[in-house]
CSV table of C-alpha atoms (C1' of nucleotides) in Angstrom, one decimal:
chain,number,residue,atom,x,y,z
A,1,MET,CA,5.1,20.0,28.0
A,2,GLN,CA,6.8,21.5,24.6
A,3,THR,CA,7.4,24.9,24.2
A,4,PRO,CA,6.7,26.5,20.9
A,5,LEU,CA,10.2,27.1,18.9
A,6,SER,CA,11.6,30.7,18.7
A,7,SER,CA,13.3,31.4,15.6
A,8,LEU,CA,16.6,31.3,17.6
A,9,ASP,CA,15.8,28.0,18.0
A,10,ARG,CA,14.7,26.9,14.8
A,11,LYS,CA,18.1,28.3,13.5
A,12,ILE,CA,19.7,26.1,15.9
A,13,LEU,CA,18.1,23.0,14.5
A,14,LEU,CA,18.7,24.2,10.9
A,15,LEU,CA,22.3,23.9,11.8
A,16,LEU,CA,22.0,20.5,13.6
A,17,GLN,CA,20.1,19.1,11.2
A,18,HIS,CA,22.8,19.6,8.7
A,19,ASN,CA,25.7,18.6,11.1
A,20,ALA,CA,25.3,17.1,14.2
A,21,ASP,CA,29.1,17.7,14.9
A,22,LEU,CA,29.0,21.2,15.7
A,23,SER,CA,29.4,21.9,19.7
A,24,ALA,CA,27.0,24.3,21.4
A,25,ALA,CA,29.9,26.9,21.5
A,26,GLU,CA,30.1,27.1,17.8
A,27,ILE,CA,26.3,26.8,17.1
A,28,ALA,CA,26.1,29.7,19.7
A,29,GLU,CA,28.4,31.4,17.5
A,30,LYS,CA,26.9,31.3,14.6
A,31,VAL,CA,23.4,32.1,15.8
A,32,GLU,CA,24.9,35.2,17.7
A,33,LEU,CA,24.3,34.1,21.0
A,34,SER,CA,26.2,33.2,24.6
A,35,GLN,CA,27.3,29.7,25.1
A,36,SER,CA,25.3,28.8,27.8
A,37,PRO,CA,21.8,29.7,26.5
A,38,CYS,CA,22.4,28.0,23.6
A,39,TRP,CA,23.5,25.0,25.1
A,40,ARG,CA,20.5,24.4,27.1
A,41,ARG,CA,17.8,25.5,24.2
A,42,ILE,CA,19.7,22.7,22.4
A,43,HIS,CA,19.4,20.2,25.8
A,44,ARG,CA,15.6,21.5,26.5
A,45,MET,CA,14.8,20.4,22.6
A,46,GLN,CA,16.3,17.3,23.4
A,47,GLU,CA,14.1,16.5,26.5
A,48,ASP,CA,11.2,17.6,24.4
A,49,GLY,CA,11.9,15.1,21.7
A,50,VAL,CA,12.1,17.8,19.1
A,51,ILE,CA,15.7,16.4,18.4
A,52,GLU,CA,14.8,12.8,18.1
A,53,ARG,CA,18.7,11.6,18.3
A,54,LYS,CA,22.1,12.1,16.2
A,55,VAL,CA,23.2,9.8,13.7
A,56,ALA,CA,25.7,9.0,11.4
A,57,LEU,CA,24.6,9.0,7.7
A,58,LEU,CA,26.1,6.3,6.0
A,59,ASN,CA,27.0,6.0,2.0
A,60,PRO,CA,25.0,3.1,0.6
A,61,LYS,CA,26.7,3.1,-2.5
A,62,LYS,CA,29.8,2.6,-0.8
A,63,LEU,CA,28.6,0.1,0.9
A,64,GLY,CA,27.2,-1.6,-2.1
A,65,LEU,CA,23.8,-0.8,-1.5
A,66,GLY,CA,23.1,0.6,-4.8
A,67,MET,CA,19.2,-0.3,-5.1
A,68,THR,CA,16.1,1.2,-3.7
A,69,VAL,CA,13.0,-0.1,-4.3
A,70,PHE,CA,9.8,1.3,-3.4
A,71,VAL,CA,6.9,-1.3,-2.9
A,72,ASN,CA,3.3,-1.2,-2.7
A,73,ILE,CA,1.6,-3.6,-0.7
A,74,LYS,CA,-2.0,-4.8,-0.6
A,75,LEU,CA,-3.3,-6.9,2.4
A,76,SER,CA,-6.2,-9.9,2.0
A,77,ALA,CA,-9.5,-7.9,3.4
A,78,HIS,CA,-8.4,-10.5,5.8
A,79,GLY,CA,-5.1,-9.3,6.9
A,80,ARG,CA,-6.4,-6.3,7.5
A,81,ASN,CA,-7.9,-7.2,10.5
A,82,ASN,CA,-4.2,-8.4,11.8
A,83,LEU,CA,-2.5,-5.3,10.8
A,84,ALA,CA,0.1,-5.2,14.2
A,85,GLU,CA,1.7,-8.5,12.7
A,86,PHE,CA,2.5,-7.2,9.2
A,87,GLU,CA,3.9,-4.3,10.9
A,88,ALA,CA,6.1,-5.7,13.3
A,89,ALA,CA,7.2,-8.0,10.8
A,90,ILE,CA,8.2,-4.7,8.8
A,91,VAL,CA,9.8,-3.5,11.4
A,92,GLY,CA,12.2,-6.1,11.7
A,93,TYR,CA,13.4,-6.3,8.5
A,94,ALA,CA,16.6,-4.0,8.0
A,95,GLU,CA,16.2,-3.8,4.3
A,96,VAL,CA,13.0,-1.8,4.8
A,97,LEU,CA,14.0,1.6,5.6
A,98,GLU,CA,10.9,3.4,5.8
A,99,CYS,CA,6.8,1.9,5.8
A,100,HIS,CA,3.9,3.8,5.6
A,101,THR,CA,0.3,3.1,5.8
A,102,MET,CA,-1.4,4.6,2.6
A,103,ALA,CA,-4.4,6.5,1.7
A,104,GLY,CA,-5.7,4.9,-1.6
A,105,GLU,CA,-5.2,1.7,-3.7
A,106,SER,CA,-2.5,0.4,-1.7
A,107,ASP,CA,-2.4,-0.7,1.8
A,108,TYR,CA,1.7,0.1,2.8
A,109,LEU,CA,4.1,2.0,0.7
A,110,LEU,CA,8.1,0.4,1.8
A,111,LYS,CA,11.1,1.8,0.6
A,112,VAL,CA,14.1,-0.7,0.6
A,113,VAL,CA,17.4,-1.0,0.4
A,114,ALA,CA,19.4,-3.8,-1.4
A,115,LYS,CA,22.5,-4.5,-2.8
A,116,ASP,CA,21.3,-5.5,-6.5
A,117,ILE,CA,18.1,-6.8,-8.2
A,118,ASP,CA,19.5,-10.3,-6.8
A,119,HIS,CA,19.3,-9.5,-3.5
A,120,TYR,CA,16.3,-7.7,-4.0
A,121,GLU,CA,13.9,-10.5,-5.5
A,122,ARG,CA,15.1,-13.0,-2.6
A,123,PHE,CA,14.0,-10.4,-0.3
A,124,LEU,CA,10.8,-9.6,-2.5
A,125,ARG,CA,10.4,-13.8,-2.7
A,126,ASP,CA,11.6,-15.4,0.5
A,127,HIS,CA,10.1,-12.6,3.2
A,128,LEU,CA,7.7,-10.1,2.2
A,129,LEU,CA,5.5,-12.3,-0.3
A,130,GLN,CA,6.1,-15.2,2.6
A,131,ARG,CA,3.8,-13.0,4.9
A,132,PRO,CA,0.6,-14.4,5.2
A,133,HIS,CA,-2.6,-12.2,3.8
A,134,VAL,CA,0.2,-10.0,1.3
A,135,GLN,CA,-2.0,-10.2,-1.7
A,136,GLU,CA,0.0,-7.4,-3.9
A,137,ALA,CA,3.6,-6.3,-3.8
A,138,HIS,CA,4.0,-3.9,-6.5
A,139,SER,CA,7.8,-3.0,-6.6
A,140,HIS,CA,9.1,0.5,-8.1
A,141,ILE,CA,12.8,0.6,-9.1
A,142,ALA,CA,14.4,4.0,-8.7
A,143,MET,CA,17.2,4.5,-10.7
A,144,SER,CA,19.3,7.4,-9.7
A,145,GLU,CA,18.9,10.0,-6.5
A,146,VAL,CA,18.5,13.2,-7.4
A,147,LYS,CA,17.6,14.1,-3.6
A,148,ARG,CA,18.2,12.6,-0.5
A,149,THR,CA,18.1,14.4,2.8
A,150,THR,CA,16.8,14.0,6.2
A,151,GLU,CA,16.7,18.0,6.6
A,152,LEU,CA,13.1,19.2,7.9
A,153,PRO,CA,12.2,22.5,6.1
A,154,LEU,CA,11.4,24.7,9.2
A,155,ASP,CA,10.3,27.8,7.1
B,1,MET,CA,41.0,3.9,-2.6
B,2,GLN,CA,38.3,2.7,-0.2
B,3,THR,CA,39.6,-0.6,2.0
B,4,PRO,CA,37.2,-3.1,1.8
B,5,LEU,CA,35.2,-3.3,5.3
B,6,SER,CA,35.8,-5.7,8.3
B,7,SER,CA,33.2,-7.2,10.3
B,8,LEU,CA,34.8,-4.7,13.0
B,9,ASP,CA,34.2,-1.9,10.8
B,10,ARG,CA,30.7,-2.9,10.5
B,11,LYS,CA,30.0,-3.4,14.1
B,12,ILE,CA,31.9,0.7,14.2
B,13,LEU,CA,29.2,1.5,11.8
B,14,LEU,CA,26.2,0.0,13.1
B,15,LEU,CA,26.8,1.5,16.6
B,16,LEU,CA,27.3,5.0,14.9
B,17,GLN,CA,24.4,4.9,12.4
B,18,HIS,CA,22.3,4.3,15.3
B,19,ASN,CA,23.8,6.5,17.9
B,20,ALA,CA,26.3,9.3,17.1
B,21,ASP,CA,27.0,10.8,19.9
B,22,LEU,CA,29.3,7.8,21.3
B,23,SER,CA,32.7,8.8,21.4
B,24,ALA,CA,35.9,6.3,19.9
B,25,ALA,CA,36.0,5.3,24.0
B,26,GLU,CA,32.3,4.0,23.8
B,27,ILE,CA,32.7,2.4,20.7
B,28,ALA,CA,36.2,0.7,21.2
B,29,GLU,CA,34.5,-0.6,24.4
B,30,LYS,CA,31.4,-2.0,22.5
B,31,VAL,CA,33.1,-3.8,20.2
B,32,GLU,CA,36.0,-5.0,22.5
B,33,LEU,CA,39.1,-2.9,20.6
B,34,SER,CA,41.3,-0.2,22.2
B,35,GLN,CA,41.0,3.1,21.8
B,36,SER,CA,43.3,4.3,19.4
B,37,PRO,CA,42.7,1.2,16.3
B,38,CYS,CA,39.2,2.3,17.3
B,39,TRP,CA,39.4,5.6,16.4
B,40,ARG,CA,41.6,5.6,13.7
B,41,ARG,CA,39.1,3.5,12.0
B,42,ILE,CA,35.9,5.6,12.5
B,43,HIS,CA,38.6,8.8,11.2
B,44,ARG,CA,39.7,6.6,8.2
B,45,MET,CA,35.9,5.4,7.1
B,46,GLN,CA,35.0,9.0,7.1
B,47,GLU,CA,37.8,9.9,4.6
B,48,ASP,CA,36.8,7.0,2.4
B,49,GLY,CA,33.2,8.9,2.8
B,50,VAL,CA,31.7,5.5,4.0
B,51,ILE,CA,30.5,7.9,6.8
B,52,GLU,CA,29.1,10.5,5.5
B,53,ARG,CA,28.1,12.8,8.2
B,54,LYS,CA,26.7,13.3,11.7
B,55,VAL,CA,23.3,14.9,11.8
B,56,ALA,CA,20.5,15.4,14.4
B,57,LEU,CA,17.5,13.7,13.4
B,58,LEU,CA,14.0,15.9,14.2
B,59,ASN,CA,10.7,14.7,14.9
B,60,PRO,CA,8.6,16.2,12.1
B,61,LYS,CA,5.5,15.8,14.4
B,62,LYS,CA,6.9,18.0,17.0
B,63,LEU,CA,7.7,20.4,14.5
B,64,GLY,CA,4.0,20.6,12.9
B,65,LEU,CA,5.1,18.6,10.0
B,66,GLY,CA,2.5,16.0,10.0
B,67,MET,CA,2.2,15.1,6.3
B,68,THR,CA,4.0,13.0,4.3
B,69,VAL,CA,3.2,12.5,0.8
B,70,PHE,CA,4.7,10.7,-2.4
B,71,VAL,CA,4.3,12.1,-5.7
B,72,ASN,CA,4.9,10.9,-9.2
B,73,ILE,CA,5.9,13.1,-11.4
B,74,LYS,CA,5.7,12.7,-15.2
B,75,LEU,CA,7.3,15.3,-17.8
B,76,SER,CA,6.6,15.9,-21.5
B,77,ALA,CA,8.4,14.7,-24.1
B,78,HIS,CA,9.8,17.7,-24.5
B,79,GLY,CA,11.0,18.5,-20.9
B,80,ARG,CA,12.8,15.3,-20.8
B,81,ASN,CA,15.6,16.5,-23.0
B,82,ASN,CA,16.1,19.2,-20.2
B,83,LEU,CA,16.1,17.0,-17.1
B,84,ALA,CA,18.4,19.1,-15.2
B,85,GLU,CA,16.5,22.2,-14.8
B,86,PHE,CA,13.5,20.5,-13.5
B,87,GLU,CA,16.4,18.5,-10.8
B,88,ALA,CA,17.9,21.6,-10.2
B,89,ALA,CA,14.3,23.0,-9.0
B,90,ILE,CA,14.0,20.0,-7.0
B,91,VAL,CA,16.9,20.5,-5.3
B,92,GLY,CA,16.2,23.9,-4.2
B,93,TYR,CA,12.7,22.9,-2.3
B,94,ALA,CA,13.2,22.2,1.4
B,95,GLU,CA,10.1,20.6,1.6
B,96,VAL,CA,11.0,17.5,-0.8
B,97,LEU,CA,13.1,15.1,1.2
B,98,GLU,CA,13.9,12.6,-1.5
B,99,CYS,CA,14.0,12.8,-5.6
B,100,HIS,CA,14.6,9.6,-7.2
B,101,THR,CA,14.2,8.8,-11.1
B,102,MET,CA,12.0,5.8,-11.7
B,103,ALA,CA,11.9,2.9,-14.1
B,104,GLY,CA,8.5,2.7,-15.2
B,105,GLU,CA,5.5,4.7,-15.5
B,106,SER,CA,6.5,7.8,-14.0
B,107,ASP,CA,9.9,9.6,-14.1
B,108,TYR,CA,10.2,10.9,-10.9
B,109,LEU,CA,9.1,9.4,-7.0
B,110,LEU,CA,9.3,12.7,-4.4
B,111,LYS,CA,9.0,12.1,-0.8
B,112,VAL,CA,7.5,15.2,0.7
B,113,VAL,CA,6.3,16.2,3.7
B,114,ALA,CA,4.1,19.5,4.6
B,115,LYS,CA,1.8,20.7,7.6
B,116,ASP,CA,-0.8,20.1,6.5
B,117,ILE,CA,-2.8,19.7,3.3
B,118,ASP,CA,-3.8,22.9,3.1
B,119,HIS,CA,0.3,23.4,2.8
B,120,TYR,CA,0.5,20.3,0.4
B,121,GLU,CA,-1.6,22.0,-2.1
B,122,ARG,CA,-0.1,25.2,-2.2
B,123,PHE,CA,3.0,23.7,-2.5
B,124,LEU,CA,1.6,21.3,-5.4
B,125,ARG,CA,0.1,24.5,-7.1
B,126,ASP,CA,2.1,26.9,-6.9
B,127,HIS,CA,5.6,25.5,-7.2
B,128,LEU,CA,5.8,21.4,-8.2
B,129,LEU,CA,3.1,22.2,-11.1
B,130,GLN,CA,4.4,25.9,-11.9
B,131,ARG,CA,7.8,23.4,-13.7
B,132,PRO,CA,7.7,24.1,-16.9
B,133,HIS,CA,7.0,20.3,-18.5
B,134,VAL,CA,5.1,18.9,-15.4
B,135,GLN,CA,2.5,16.4,-17.1
B,136,GLU,CA,1.4,14.9,-14.9
B,137,ALA,CA,1.8,14.5,-10.7
B,138,HIS,CA,0.1,11.9,-8.9
B,139,SER,CA,-0.1,12.2,-5.1
B,140,HIS,CA,-0.1,9.5,-2.5
B,141,ILE,CA,-0.9,10.9,0.4
B,142,ALA,CA,0.6,8.7,4.3
B,143,MET,CA,-1.5,8.1,7.0
B,144,SER,CA,0.4,7.1,9.8
B,145,GLU,CA,4.5,5.8,9.4
B,146,VAL,CA,5.1,2.1,10.7
B,147,LYS,CA,9.1,2.9,10.1
B,148,ARG,CA,11.2,5.3,10.0
B,149,THR,CA,15.2,4.9,9.8
B,150,THR,CA,18.3,6.0,8.2
B,151,GLU,CA,20.0,2.9,9.5
B,152,LEU,CA,21.2,0.6,6.5
B,153,PRO,CA,21.5,-3.2,6.4
B,154,LEU,CA,25.2,-3.8,7.0
B,155,ASP,CA,24.1,-7.7,6.5
C,1,DT,C1',47.5,-3.8,12.8
C,2,DG,C1',47.1,-4.0,18.1
C,3,DT,C1',48.5,-1.5,22.7
C,4,DG,C1',48.4,1.8,26.2
C,5,DA,C1',50.1,6.1,27.5
C,6,DA,C1',50.2,10.7,27.9
C,7,DA,C1',49.0,15.9,26.2
C,8,DA,C1',46.3,19.7,25.3
C,9,DG,C1',42.4,21.3,24.5
C,10,DG,C1',37.4,21.6,24.2
C,11,DC,C1',33.1,20.8,26.3
C,12,DG,C1',29.5,20.3,29.0
C,13,DC,C1',27.2,21.9,32.8
C,14,DA,C1',26.2,25.0,36.8
C,15,DA,C1',26.8,29.0,39.4
C,16,DA,C1',27.0,34.2,40.3
C,17,DC,C1',26.0,38.3,37.8
D,1,DG,C1',20.3,36.3,29.0
D,2,DT,C1',25.7,36.7,29.9
D,3,DT,C1',30.5,36.0,31.7
D,4,DT,C1',33.2,33.1,33.9
D,5,DG,C1',35.3,29.3,35.6
D,6,DC,C1',36.4,24.5,36.7
D,7,DG,C1',37.0,20.0,35.9
D,8,DC,C1',36.1,15.9,32.9
D,9,DC,C1',36.8,14.0,28.8
D,10,DT,C1',37.8,13.3,23.9
D,11,DT,C1',40.4,13.6,20.4
D,12,DT,C1',44.7,13.3,18.6
D,13,DT,C1',49.0,11.4,18.8
D,14,DC,C1',53.2,9.3,20.5
D,15,DA,C1',56.8,4.7,20.6
D,16,DC,C1',56.3,0.0,20.9
D,17,DA,C1',54.8,-5.0,20.4
DNA sequence: TGTGAAAAGGCGCAAAC
DNA sequence: GTTTGCGCCTTTTCACA
């Protein structure tokens, strides 16, 4: 199903995950390959799902989304029998960018964006805490961003 | 400098942050606008920095990056006088996808990806913990991913 | 601001080497 | 993997409402 990646493929991915506007021709040039095989490699990696999609990254500050909060969620023992319900709700919240199930004290770690404290508090109180079986929610507020990237390390 | 966003702009952004392969013409059609003004809006939002860039999102699992770890870092009192050094180092680590300065107990929250526990442990021991002034590092391992998106909520 | 049209060039894609 | 090529589509810019 999925061909192992050559170092050429890795170079291509490195470029594409930094700038998806690059055309196959431009990439071909940078990796010193001719156009067609380069195009075919890109295409194959898309089919294989190595490249999931191309997206525009927006600037949260310029959209008034100045606030990032990490929330640790703990469900009640009872709620743990019905994770699907909670998870489905989470996926539906646009404010939640990430949700991970965690090993350790809390069940979930959420990354939430909001305009400001008010907006966040409303989201927490009116939505998150309204979910049945949510026992604890600890919010950790991010103050500034040192690094933010979607680029994965490809050795 | 930055024109406020109309609801039309928001629709365009919504589409673009979901799929950056859409051409101006396709977007125009979806938002029921003709091609030229749609193109102009997109262009303007790029200039304004509302659209930061377009990138390819890769599948971490398929690249063997099965592990996500959140790390809380606490610096020594002394180290807090020289944050820039620490932060510059962090930005340089490909394994670190995000780094936030936090209000509260820890100074930083890092999101780190790795192939497996071994890989992560090496990164922690040989790199993170080698940084001067790192007093504590608490690792929280993510087990599975319920949600992961780069799409910001645009009301 | 929006509309419609139009030029030019690039790009995806495939075929032949 | 390479070079070539065709045709479409996209971007970009007009003049005009």
